[in-house]
């Protein structure tokens, strides 16, 4: 046992070292490849700046590729000890890692295709589902545990555990779709997508390290194998994407990040904990639902409005015409949102003006016009607070609801 | 044994059915997505036509994606029988399929990135090598057979078998790089890239079926699992890419095809047979070497020259200045090529004019100006003849050199 523990530590140290090298390579590559992206027409204009410079788009593909390459090079190292003795080779763990990398590689491809071709929504929902298929087969074969532990207050009705069977697989498939899209929705200002991903990744890593001595140590070691190279190849992207952005990360980055979190959540059996780290994204998603499903009109962009005179960001608004207001569902949603005081509404005889339903706009509603960089910082602070809250739920509070770990 | 054989047959029938569905979906998708590619700036002008229409480029990504999706959906079917009984699950075969799909997915990504960003040569050589790493690890773990059988005439010196150890892995890595680039070099006229790939794929499938009853039946079944969806998703691409091309396939297609062949060659243990199917590509590569390594000047494009008046293709030429001719190596190459009569040279006092060193140009040198469609047909005929020749070597002739199968 001690030997295995020591061996794992060594592998993790080597992985951290390789990942550091990957950090520097990524950091070199991003500015080098910028021109290539602009030449290929992959660029955007930063809407929250006065300058109309071309900013290269979809640079997430660079960090995604260095992430994959690092993981590939890492394969012989993690299985090196077993390579000497082929008979005892842990085929199932190897298949796990391959399935994880396959799903991530698929999302990298889909994300890049989306950035280049601007795909329709249906592909964005369909393809992550299919990309998670190898993952689910691996889960089925290696664990096939679809039993969930019932919280103590509900045990009198439901018993200690219930086997939800096939539903669990649907849940995992949906988790992959949710994670890949959730980060993509909470985006639009410099450094936010990468910032939140770095915080979530760090939280997952801390959680894994805390659990490394526990009875699920194998699952958490696996998660570290994926998260460490991910974090190290993402950090240089944050550096170049931080305010004022020299590169944009594109859907590519959001998809890869989302799938990476989904992969470790599923194969590491801590999907509930990962969802706790996603609290801001979940809130943002639920808050966005009325616009995503067109109960409230949804403009093409829901970015905050940039005011060049003050260099501050303001809430952007959507307009509800008389006709829109007649819809029963719309009325209901407006009522609920007003009641919860999470919307800013101005009316005249004709129209209702309300802020676009994103967490970013809600921050601007509550805290007033803010500069872009401090808005990003505040949102990232919220992400950190939520991670702390997640750890609070996960450790001291969980014992009230479960007498074993989540 | 009979039960396993019957079961395999059933799976192959189901796979062929799913792949047929994939054929129709791909056939629908390609014309539908054309506009998306043109809008994204992914298009080219057909240099061998009078019309200057925009032809969408890199449509290989569509067939590549349907190929991958088909394979993903096929995973639960091929392992379905084993899913019922998790304990006997063939982890190693599952890992094989995952590694194969991972390598192919990587090449799809690299190919598409190359089409969009126009990558440098060093990435084109480096990335396939890294993409083949999971494949090599799987090979090591599942087989690790690096022993090659010595042809009978050499056995007195070398013995019956020699273990070439690590060199075998270098050979396999180079095979991946060669296959991915070989198809890309024998390209440029409508339908040629896809046509040759379809012929090679069909040859591999015929070979696998012939060997299905033999002692390597597992490896050949695996190869069929990969090749059948590949063939069915590639056929619609051939339809749309055939003269006059409505779409171009891009590097994407060439890379995916090359890696697919490399994958089955490596994991199916019949790399020598696959290389026999690659005879035209190997010849074209060797013939191109003086230009690829700049011993002979290499223009940006080596496509045949289109003559609008006659609607025929003519050989394109490269010019050697006085200075170029002074190089000793260049002189040597010219001498050899003249001796073999595989080059057309015109000289004046100043310069030497010779055809660009591609198989396509060599055909034009030997057969005179030809229309594009019949040039493609002739080149594909050569490919078919080479496949027949490969079967001839593989079956009746092999017994002279080996007393067991290759």
mmCIF file of N, CA and C in Angstrom, chain A residues 29 36-37 40 42 69 72-73 75 83 86 89 91-92 94-95 98-99 101-102 105-106 108-109 112-113 116-117 123 130 133-134 137-138 140-142, chain B residues 29 36-37 40 42 69 72-73 75 83 86 89 91-92 94-95 98-99 101-102 105-106 108-109 112-113 116-117 123 130 133-134 137-138 140-142:
data_model
loop_
_atom_site.group_PDB
_atom_site.id
_atom_site.type_symbol
_atom_site.label_atom_id
_atom_site.label_comp_id
_atom_site.label_asym_id
_atom_site.label_seq_id
_atom_site.Cartn_x
_atom_site.Cartn_y
_atom_site.Cartn_z
ATOM 1 N N UNK A 29 3.816 29.370 -27.751
ATOM 2 C CA UNK A 29 3.068 29.112 -28.991
ATOM 3 C C UNK A 29 1.967 30.135 -29.246
ATOM 4 N N UNK A 36 -1.277 33.563 -37.631
ATOM 5 C CA UNK A 36 -1.840 32.478 -38.434
ATOM 6 C C UNK A 36 -3.368 32.494 -38.342
ATOM 7 N N UNK A 37 -3.870 32.751 -37.129
ATOM 8 C CA UNK A 37 -5.326 32.755 -36.921
ATOM 9 C C UNK A 37 -5.954 33.962 -37.611
ATOM 10 N N UNK A 40 -6.162 33.471 -41.237
ATOM 11 C CA UNK A 40 -7.207 32.517 -41.630
ATOM 12 C C UNK A 40 -8.603 33.094 -41.434
ATOM 13 N N UNK A 42 -9.829 34.026 -38.618
ATOM 14 C CA UNK A 42 -10.346 33.693 -37.284
ATOM 15 C C UNK A 42 -9.993 34.823 -36.323
ATOM 16 N N UNK A 69 -1.408 16.602 -26.162
ATOM 17 C CA UNK A 69 -0.070 16.074 -26.426
ATOM 18 C C UNK A 69 0.620 15.713 -25.105
ATOM 19 N N UNK A 72 -0.754 12.500 -23.936
ATOM 20 C CA UNK A 72 -0.252 11.369 -24.728
ATOM 21 C C UNK A 72 1.138 10.965 -24.262
ATOM 22 N N UNK A 73 1.989 11.987 -24.095
ATOM 23 C CA UNK A 73 3.364 11.705 -23.693
ATOM 24 C C UNK A 73 3.406 11.099 -22.295
ATOM 25 N N UNK A 75 1.181 8.982 -21.107
ATOM 26 C CA UNK A 75 0.687 7.589 -21.077
ATOM 27 C C UNK A 75 1.792 6.577 -20.752
ATOM 28 N N UNK A 83 4.276 -1.568 -17.725
ATOM 29 C CA UNK A 83 4.721 -2.002 -19.037
ATOM 30 C C UNK A 83 5.770 -3.096 -18.932
ATOM 31 N N UNK A 86 3.728 -7.165 -18.634
ATOM 32 C CA UNK A 86 2.543 -6.976 -19.465
ATOM 33 C C UNK A 86 1.329 -7.713 -18.922
ATOM 34 N N UNK A 89 -0.996 -5.808 -16.640
ATOM 35 C CA UNK A 89 -1.312 -4.458 -17.126
ATOM 36 C C UNK A 89 -2.765 -4.090 -16.812
ATOM 37 N N UNK A 91 -5.609 -2.966 -17.877
ATOM 38 C CA UNK A 91 -6.319 -2.603 -19.100
ATOM 39 C C UNK A 91 -7.494 -1.663 -18.862
ATOM 40 N N UNK A 92 -8.208 -1.881 -17.752
ATOM 41 C CA UNK A 92 -9.420 -1.086 -17.542
ATOM 42 C C UNK A 92 -9.058 0.371 -17.270
ATOM 43 N N UNK A 94 -6.344 1.838 -18.313
ATOM 44 C CA UNK A 94 -5.827 2.356 -19.575
ATOM 45 C C UNK A 94 -6.999 2.765 -20.477
ATOM 46 N N UNK A 95 -8.021 1.901 -20.535
ATOM 47 C CA UNK A 95 -9.204 2.206 -21.345
ATOM 48 C C UNK A 95 -9.890 3.470 -20.841
ATOM 49 N N UNK A 98 -7.927 6.429 -22.086
ATOM 50 C CA UNK A 98 -8.143 6.584 -23.530
ATOM 51 C C UNK A 98 -9.518 7.159 -23.815
ATOM 52 N N UNK A 99 -10.539 6.649 -23.118
ATOM 53 C CA UNK A 99 -11.897 7.144 -23.340
ATOM 54 C C UNK A 99 -11.981 8.618 -22.963
ATOM 55 N N UNK A 101 -9.533 10.843 -22.999
ATOM 56 C CA UNK A 101 -8.846 11.653 -24.007
ATOM 57 C C UNK A 101 -9.637 11.697 -25.309
ATOM 58 N N UNK A 102 -10.294 10.584 -25.644
ATOM 59 C CA UNK A 102 -11.107 10.553 -26.864
ATOM 60 C C UNK A 102 -12.252 11.549 -26.776
ATOM 61 N N UNK A 105 -10.810 15.039 -27.023
ATOM 62 C CA UNK A 105 -10.346 15.314 -28.381
ATOM 63 C C UNK A 105 -11.539 15.616 -29.299
ATOM 64 N N UNK A 106 -12.620 14.870 -29.110
ATOM 65 C CA UNK A 106 -13.833 15.111 -29.908
ATOM 66 C C UNK A 106 -14.362 16.519 -29.667
ATOM 67 N N UNK A 108 -12.680 19.057 -28.658
ATOM 68 C CA UNK A 108 -11.720 20.009 -29.224
ATOM 69 C C UNK A 108 -12.026 20.203 -30.709
ATOM 70 N N UNK A 109 -12.270 19.086 -31.385
ATOM 71 C CA UNK A 109 -12.612 19.136 -32.801
ATOM 72 C C UNK A 109 -13.923 19.875 -33.019
ATOM 73 N N UNK A 112 -13.588 23.628 -32.321
ATOM 74 C CA UNK A 112 -12.861 24.332 -33.373
ATOM 75 C C UNK A 112 -13.736 24.447 -34.629
ATOM 76 N N UNK A 113 -14.442 23.356 -34.956
ATOM 77 C CA UNK A 113 -15.349 23.386 -36.104
ATOM 78 C C UNK A 113 -16.421 24.445 -35.880
ATOM 79 N N UNK A 116 -14.955 27.875 -36.450
ATOM 80 C CA UNK A 116 -14.685 28.152 -37.859
ATOM 81 C C UNK A 116 -15.985 28.253 -38.650
ATOM 82 N N UNK A 117 -16.898 27.311 -38.401
ATOM 83 C CA UNK A 117 -18.074 27.184 -39.278
ATOM 84 C C UNK A 117 -19.342 27.773 -38.684
ATOM 85 N N UNK A 123 -26.413 20.745 -33.398
ATOM 86 C CA UNK A 123 -25.151 20.001 -33.387
ATOM 87 C C UNK A 123 -24.445 20.163 -32.052
ATOM 88 N N UNK A 130 -22.891 12.362 -28.145
ATOM 89 C CA UNK A 130 -22.232 11.238 -28.802
ATOM 90 C C UNK A 130 -20.783 11.123 -28.333
ATOM 91 N N UNK A 133 -20.220 9.021 -25.322
ATOM 92 C CA UNK A 133 -20.565 7.603 -25.410
ATOM 93 C C UNK A 133 -19.416 6.673 -24.976
ATOM 94 N N UNK A 134 -18.175 6.886 -25.471
ATOM 95 C CA UNK A 134 -17.095 5.991 -25.030
ATOM 96 C C UNK A 134 -16.924 6.044 -23.519
ATOM 97 N N UNK A 137 -19.604 3.905 -21.867
ATOM 98 C CA UNK A 137 -19.304 2.472 -21.993
ATOM 99 C C UNK A 137 -18.218 2.092 -20.991
ATOM 100 N N UNK A 138 -17.189 2.919 -20.892
ATOM 101 C CA UNK A 138 -16.137 2.644 -19.918
ATOM 102 C C UNK A 138 -16.710 2.616 -18.511
ATOM 103 N N UNK A 140 -19.730 1.903 -17.648
ATOM 104 C CA UNK A 140 -20.537 0.698 -17.518
ATOM 105 C C UNK A 140 -19.655 -0.508 -17.212
ATOM 106 N N UNK A 141 -18.587 -0.615 -17.991
ATOM 107 C CA UNK A 141 -17.739 -1.792 -17.897
ATOM 108 C C UNK A 141 -16.936 -1.793 -16.608
ATOM 109 N N UNK A 142 -16.387 -0.649 -16.247
ATOM 110 C CA UNK A 142 -15.478 -0.608 -15.096
ATOM 111 C C UNK A 142 -16.197 -0.501 -13.761
ATOM 112 N N UNK B 29 -25.599 15.463 -45.822
ATOM 113 C CA UNK B 29 -24.924 16.546 -45.099
ATOM 114 C C UNK B 29 -23.991 17.357 -45.997
ATOM 115 N N UNK B 36 -21.890 26.740 -45.608
ATOM 116 C CA UNK B 36 -21.261 27.059 -44.327
ATOM 117 C C UNK B 36 -19.742 27.178 -44.498
ATOM 118 N N UNK B 37 -19.174 26.264 -45.303
ATOM 119 C CA UNK B 37 -17.724 26.263 -45.523
ATOM 120 C C UNK B 37 -17.309 27.479 -46.346
ATOM 121 N N UNK B 40 -17.349 30.549 -44.318
ATOM 122 C CA UNK B 40 -16.222 30.609 -43.382
ATOM 123 C C UNK B 40 -14.896 30.869 -44.099
ATOM 124 N N UNK B 42 -13.580 28.907 -46.266
ATOM 125 C CA UNK B 42 -12.921 27.642 -46.601
ATOM 126 C C UNK B 42 -13.329 27.223 -48.008
ATOM 127 N N UNK B 69 -18.646 9.200 -35.538
ATOM 128 C CA UNK B 69 -19.927 9.029 -34.843
ATOM 129 C C UNK B 69 -20.443 7.608 -35.052
ATOM 130 N N UNK B 72 -18.574 5.365 -32.814
ATOM 131 C CA UNK B 72 -18.985 5.521 -31.409
ATOM 132 C C UNK B 72 -20.273 4.751 -31.143
ATOM 133 N N UNK B 73 -21.245 4.931 -32.062
ATOM 134 C CA UNK B 73 -22.533 4.273 -31.869
ATOM 135 C C UNK B 73 -22.374 2.757 -31.958
ATOM 136 N N UNK B 75 -19.821 1.062 -30.775
ATOM 137 C CA UNK B 75 -19.148 0.498 -29.585
ATOM 138 C C UNK B 75 -20.084 -0.364 -28.730
ATOM 139 N N UNK B 83 -21.255 -6.897 -22.605
ATOM 140 C CA UNK B 83 -21.740 -5.960 -21.597
ATOM 141 C C UNK B 83 -22.635 -6.678 -20.594
ATOM 142 N N UNK B 86 -20.062 -8.419 -17.258
ATOM 143 C CA UNK B 86 -18.988 -7.442 -17.149
ATOM 144 C C UNK B 86 -17.633 -8.088 -16.829
ATOM 145 N N UNK B 89 -15.424 -9.010 -19.743
ATOM 146 C CA UNK B 89 -15.322 -7.945 -20.747
ATOM 147 C C UNK B 89 -13.912 -7.882 -21.331
ATOM 148 N N UNK B 91 -11.317 -6.086 -22.079
ATOM 149 C CA UNK B 91 -10.760 -4.746 -21.910
ATOM 150 C C UNK B 91 -9.708 -4.408 -22.957
ATOM 151 N N UNK B 92 -8.879 -5.405 -23.298
ATOM 152 C CA UNK B 92 -7.767 -5.092 -24.197
ATOM 153 C C UNK B 92 -8.297 -4.757 -25.592
ATOM 154 N N UNK B 94 -11.246 -3.532 -26.241
ATOM 155 C CA UNK B 94 -11.909 -2.241 -26.094
ATOM 156 C C UNK B 94 -10.878 -1.113 -26.153
ATOM 157 N N UNK B 95 -9.765 -1.301 -25.435
ATOM 158 C CA UNK B 95 -8.701 -0.298 -25.444
ATOM 159 C C UNK B 95 -8.141 -0.126 -26.847
ATOM 160 N N UNK B 98 -10.559 2.010 -28.782
ATOM 161 C CA UNK B 98 -10.484 3.393 -28.295
ATOM 162 C C UNK B 98 -9.217 4.075 -28.800
ATOM 163 N N UNK B 99 -8.094 3.358 -28.735
ATOM 164 C CA UNK B 99 -6.829 3.947 -29.190
ATOM 165 C C UNK B 99 -6.910 4.248 -30.676
ATOM 166 N N UNK B 101 -9.615 4.934 -32.448
ATOM 167 C CA UNK B 101 -10.484 6.097 -32.672
ATOM 168 C C UNK B 101 -9.808 7.378 -32.206
ATOM 169 N N UNK B 102 -9.041 7.272 -31.112
ATOM 170 C CA UNK B 102 -8.335 8.451 -30.601
ATOM 171 C C UNK B 102 -7.317 8.953 -31.626
ATOM 172 N N UNK B 105 -9.223 10.494 -34.516
ATOM 173 C CA UNK B 105 -9.828 11.772 -34.121
ATOM 174 C C UNK B 105 -8.764 12.872 -34.079
ATOM 175 N N UNK B 106 -7.577 12.528 -33.584
ATOM 176 C CA UNK B 106 -6.478 13.493 -33.547
ATOM 177 C C UNK B 106 -6.114 13.956 -34.955
ATOM 178 N N UNK B 108 -8.038 13.934 -37.534
ATOM 179 C CA UNK B 108 -9.150 14.731 -38.056
ATOM 180 C C UNK B 108 -8.985 16.179 -37.591
ATOM 181 N N UNK B 109 -8.648 16.326 -36.319
ATOM 182 C CA UNK B 109 -8.432 17.658 -35.764
ATOM 183 C C UNK B 109 -7.249 18.336 -36.431
ATOM 184 N N UNK B 112 -8.009 19.293 -40.070
ATOM 185 C CA UNK B 112 -8.901 20.448 -40.180
ATOM 186 C C UNK B 112 -8.154 21.725 -39.795
ATOM 187 N N UNK B 113 -7.359 21.635 -38.722
ATOM 188 C CA UNK B 113 -6.559 22.791 -38.321
ATOM 189 C C UNK B 113 -5.611 23.187 -39.450
ATOM 190 N N UNK B 116 -7.539 24.985 -42.155
ATOM 191 C CA UNK B 116 -7.959 26.329 -41.754
ATOM 192 C C UNK B 116 -6.744 27.249 -41.592
ATOM 193 N N UNK B 117 -5.706 26.731 -40.942
ATOM 194 C CA UNK B 117 -4.596 27.602 -40.530
ATOM 195 C C UNK B 117 -3.361 27.497 -41.410
ATOM 196 N N UNK B 123 4.969 20.649 -38.053
ATOM 197 C CA UNK B 123 3.821 20.164 -37.297
ATOM 198 C C UNK B 123 3.212 18.943 -37.973
ATOM 199 N N UNK B 130 2.994 11.894 -32.604
ATOM 200 C CA UNK B 130 2.432 11.914 -31.254
ATOM 201 C C UNK B 130 1.055 11.257 -31.230
ATOM 202 N N UNK B 133 0.999 7.600 -30.652
ATOM 203 C CA UNK B 133 1.513 7.100 -29.380
ATOM 204 C C UNK B 133 0.548 6.163 -28.648
ATOM 205 N N UNK B 134 -0.741 6.543 -28.502
ATOM 206 C CA UNK B 134 -1.666 5.620 -27.819
ATOM 207 C C UNK B 134 -1.719 4.265 -28.519
ATOM 208 N N UNK B 137 1.323 2.215 -27.576
ATOM 209 C CA UNK B 137 1.212 1.670 -26.218
ATOM 210 C C UNK B 137 0.270 0.471 -26.224
ATOM 211 N N UNK B 138 -0.868 0.607 -26.931
ATOM 212 C CA UNK B 138 -1.797 -0.514 -27.027
ATOM 213 C C UNK B 138 -1.108 -1.712 -27.663
ATOM 214 N N UNK B 140 2.048 -2.398 -27.664
ATOM 215 C CA UNK B 140 3.014 -2.932 -26.705
ATOM 216 C C UNK B 140 2.330 -3.833 -25.696
ATOM 217 N N UNK B 141 1.208 -3.318 -25.160
ATOM 218 C CA UNK B 141 0.531 -4.021 -24.085
ATOM 219 C C UNK B 141 -0.156 -5.281 -24.585
ATOM 220 N N UNK B 142 -0.822 -5.178 -25.730
ATOM 221 C CA UNK B 142 -1.627 -6.297 -26.199
ATOM 222 C C UNK B 142 -0.821 -7.359 -26.945
#
